[in-house]
Backbone as numpy.savetxt, mean C-alpha at the origin, in Angstrom:
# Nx Ny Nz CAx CAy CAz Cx Cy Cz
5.75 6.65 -9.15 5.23 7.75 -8.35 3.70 7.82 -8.41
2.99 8.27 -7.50 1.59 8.54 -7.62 1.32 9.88 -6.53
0.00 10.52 -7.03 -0.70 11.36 -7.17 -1.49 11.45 -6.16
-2.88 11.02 -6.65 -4.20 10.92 -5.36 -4.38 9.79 -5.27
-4.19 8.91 -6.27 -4.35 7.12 -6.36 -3.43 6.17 -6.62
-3.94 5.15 -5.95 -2.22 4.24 -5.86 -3.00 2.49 -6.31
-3.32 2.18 -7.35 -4.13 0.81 -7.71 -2.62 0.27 -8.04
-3.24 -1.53 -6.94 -1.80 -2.46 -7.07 -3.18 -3.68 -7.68
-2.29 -3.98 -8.40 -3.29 -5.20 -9.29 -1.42 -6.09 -9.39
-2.10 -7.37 -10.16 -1.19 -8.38 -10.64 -0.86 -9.26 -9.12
-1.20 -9.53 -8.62 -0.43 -9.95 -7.86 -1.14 -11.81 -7.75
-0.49 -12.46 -7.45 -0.42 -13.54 -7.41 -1.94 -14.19 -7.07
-1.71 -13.87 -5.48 -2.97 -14.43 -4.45 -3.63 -13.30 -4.06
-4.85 -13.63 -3.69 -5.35 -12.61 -2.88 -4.39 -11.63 -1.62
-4.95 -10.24 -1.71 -3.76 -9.73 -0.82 -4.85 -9.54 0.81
-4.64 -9.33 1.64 -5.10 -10.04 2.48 -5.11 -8.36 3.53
-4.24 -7.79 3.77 -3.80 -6.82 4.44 -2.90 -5.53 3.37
-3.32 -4.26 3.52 -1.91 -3.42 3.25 -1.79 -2.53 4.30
-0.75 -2.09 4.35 -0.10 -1.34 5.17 1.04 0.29 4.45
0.65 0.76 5.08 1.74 2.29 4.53 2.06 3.00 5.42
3.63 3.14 5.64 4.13 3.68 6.73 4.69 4.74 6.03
5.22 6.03 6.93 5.95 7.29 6.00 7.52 6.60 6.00
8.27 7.66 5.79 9.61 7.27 6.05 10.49 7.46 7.32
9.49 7.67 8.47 9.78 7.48 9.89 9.38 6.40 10.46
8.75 5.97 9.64 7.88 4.19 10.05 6.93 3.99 10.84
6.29 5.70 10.60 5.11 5.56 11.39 3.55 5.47 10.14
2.66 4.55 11.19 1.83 4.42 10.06 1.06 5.37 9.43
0.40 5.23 8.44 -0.31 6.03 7.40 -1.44 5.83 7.02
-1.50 4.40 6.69 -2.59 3.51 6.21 -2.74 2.10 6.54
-4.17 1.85 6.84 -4.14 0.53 7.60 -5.37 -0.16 6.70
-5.28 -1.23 6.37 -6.39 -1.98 6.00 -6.26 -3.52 5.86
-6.50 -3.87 6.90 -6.94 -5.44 7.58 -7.79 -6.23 6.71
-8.66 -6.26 5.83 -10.06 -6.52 5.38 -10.02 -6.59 3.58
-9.11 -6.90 2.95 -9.30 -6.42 1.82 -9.32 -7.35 0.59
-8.98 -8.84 0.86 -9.51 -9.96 -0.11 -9.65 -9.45 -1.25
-8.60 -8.77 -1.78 -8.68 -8.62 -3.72 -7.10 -8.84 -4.47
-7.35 -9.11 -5.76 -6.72 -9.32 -6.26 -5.67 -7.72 -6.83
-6.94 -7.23 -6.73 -6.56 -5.61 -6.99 -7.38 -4.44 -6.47
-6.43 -3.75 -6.12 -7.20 -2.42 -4.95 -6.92 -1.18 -5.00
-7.52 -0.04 -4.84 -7.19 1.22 -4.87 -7.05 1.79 -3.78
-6.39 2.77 -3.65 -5.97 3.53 -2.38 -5.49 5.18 -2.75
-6.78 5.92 -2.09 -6.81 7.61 -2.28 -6.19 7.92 -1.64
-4.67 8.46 -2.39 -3.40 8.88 -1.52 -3.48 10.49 -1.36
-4.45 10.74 -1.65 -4.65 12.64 -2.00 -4.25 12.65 -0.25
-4.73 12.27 1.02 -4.04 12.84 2.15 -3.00 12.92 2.40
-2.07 12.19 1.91 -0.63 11.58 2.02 0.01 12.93 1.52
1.15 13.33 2.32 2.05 14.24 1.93 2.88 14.07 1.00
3.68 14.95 0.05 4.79 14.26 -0.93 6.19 13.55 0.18
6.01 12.60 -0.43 7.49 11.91 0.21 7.31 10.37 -0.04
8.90 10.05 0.51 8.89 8.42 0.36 7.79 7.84 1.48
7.71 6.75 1.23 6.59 5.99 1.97 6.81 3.95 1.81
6.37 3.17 2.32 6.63 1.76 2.46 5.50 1.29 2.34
5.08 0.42 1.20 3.76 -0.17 1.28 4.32 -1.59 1.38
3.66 -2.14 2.56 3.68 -3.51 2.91 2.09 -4.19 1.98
2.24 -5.45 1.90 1.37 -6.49 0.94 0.98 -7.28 1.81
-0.10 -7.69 2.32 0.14 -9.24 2.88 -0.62 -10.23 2.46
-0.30 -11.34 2.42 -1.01 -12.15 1.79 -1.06 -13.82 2.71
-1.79 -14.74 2.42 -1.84 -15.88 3.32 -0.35 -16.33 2.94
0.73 -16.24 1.85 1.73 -16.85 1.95 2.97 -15.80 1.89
2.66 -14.76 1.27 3.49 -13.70 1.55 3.19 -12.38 2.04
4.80 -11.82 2.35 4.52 -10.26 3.02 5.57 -9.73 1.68
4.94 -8.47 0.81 5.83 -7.79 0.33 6.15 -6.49 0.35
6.79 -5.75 0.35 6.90 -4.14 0.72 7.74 -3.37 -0.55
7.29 -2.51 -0.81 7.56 -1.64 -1.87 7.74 -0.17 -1.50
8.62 0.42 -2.29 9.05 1.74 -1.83 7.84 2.57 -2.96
7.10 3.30 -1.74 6.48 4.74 -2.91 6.71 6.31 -2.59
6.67 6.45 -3.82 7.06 7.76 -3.65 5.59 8.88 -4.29
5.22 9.54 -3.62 4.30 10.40 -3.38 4.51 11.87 -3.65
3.82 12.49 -5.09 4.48 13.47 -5.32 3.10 14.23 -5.40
């Protein structure tokens, strides 16, 4: 669960794109531009609820369920 901040580190390759949709699958958060290994994201606008964070990367796409309290 997270709060106002949502840092995804560990990940393999550079992540390339994220994405966050609510649980209607409409978007939330967009960021095209982001070449890190690890990144933060100020979820303080985000309402409490489930949510889908997509990953993207030059060899993978991964998506994770968050929950926003």
């Amino acid at each position: 669960p997270v709060q106002n901040e949502l840092t995804i580190e560990g990940i393999e390759e550079p992540i390339s794109s994220i994405i966050i949709k609510n649980n209607n699958g409409q978007l939330v958060y967009s960021n095209h531009n982001v070449s890190a290994k690890i990144y933060t994201i100020n979820t303080a606008h985000l309402s409490s609820g489930v949510y889908f964070i997509s990953l993207l990367s030059s060899k993978n796409i991964v998506v994770y369920k968050l929950l926003k309290y």
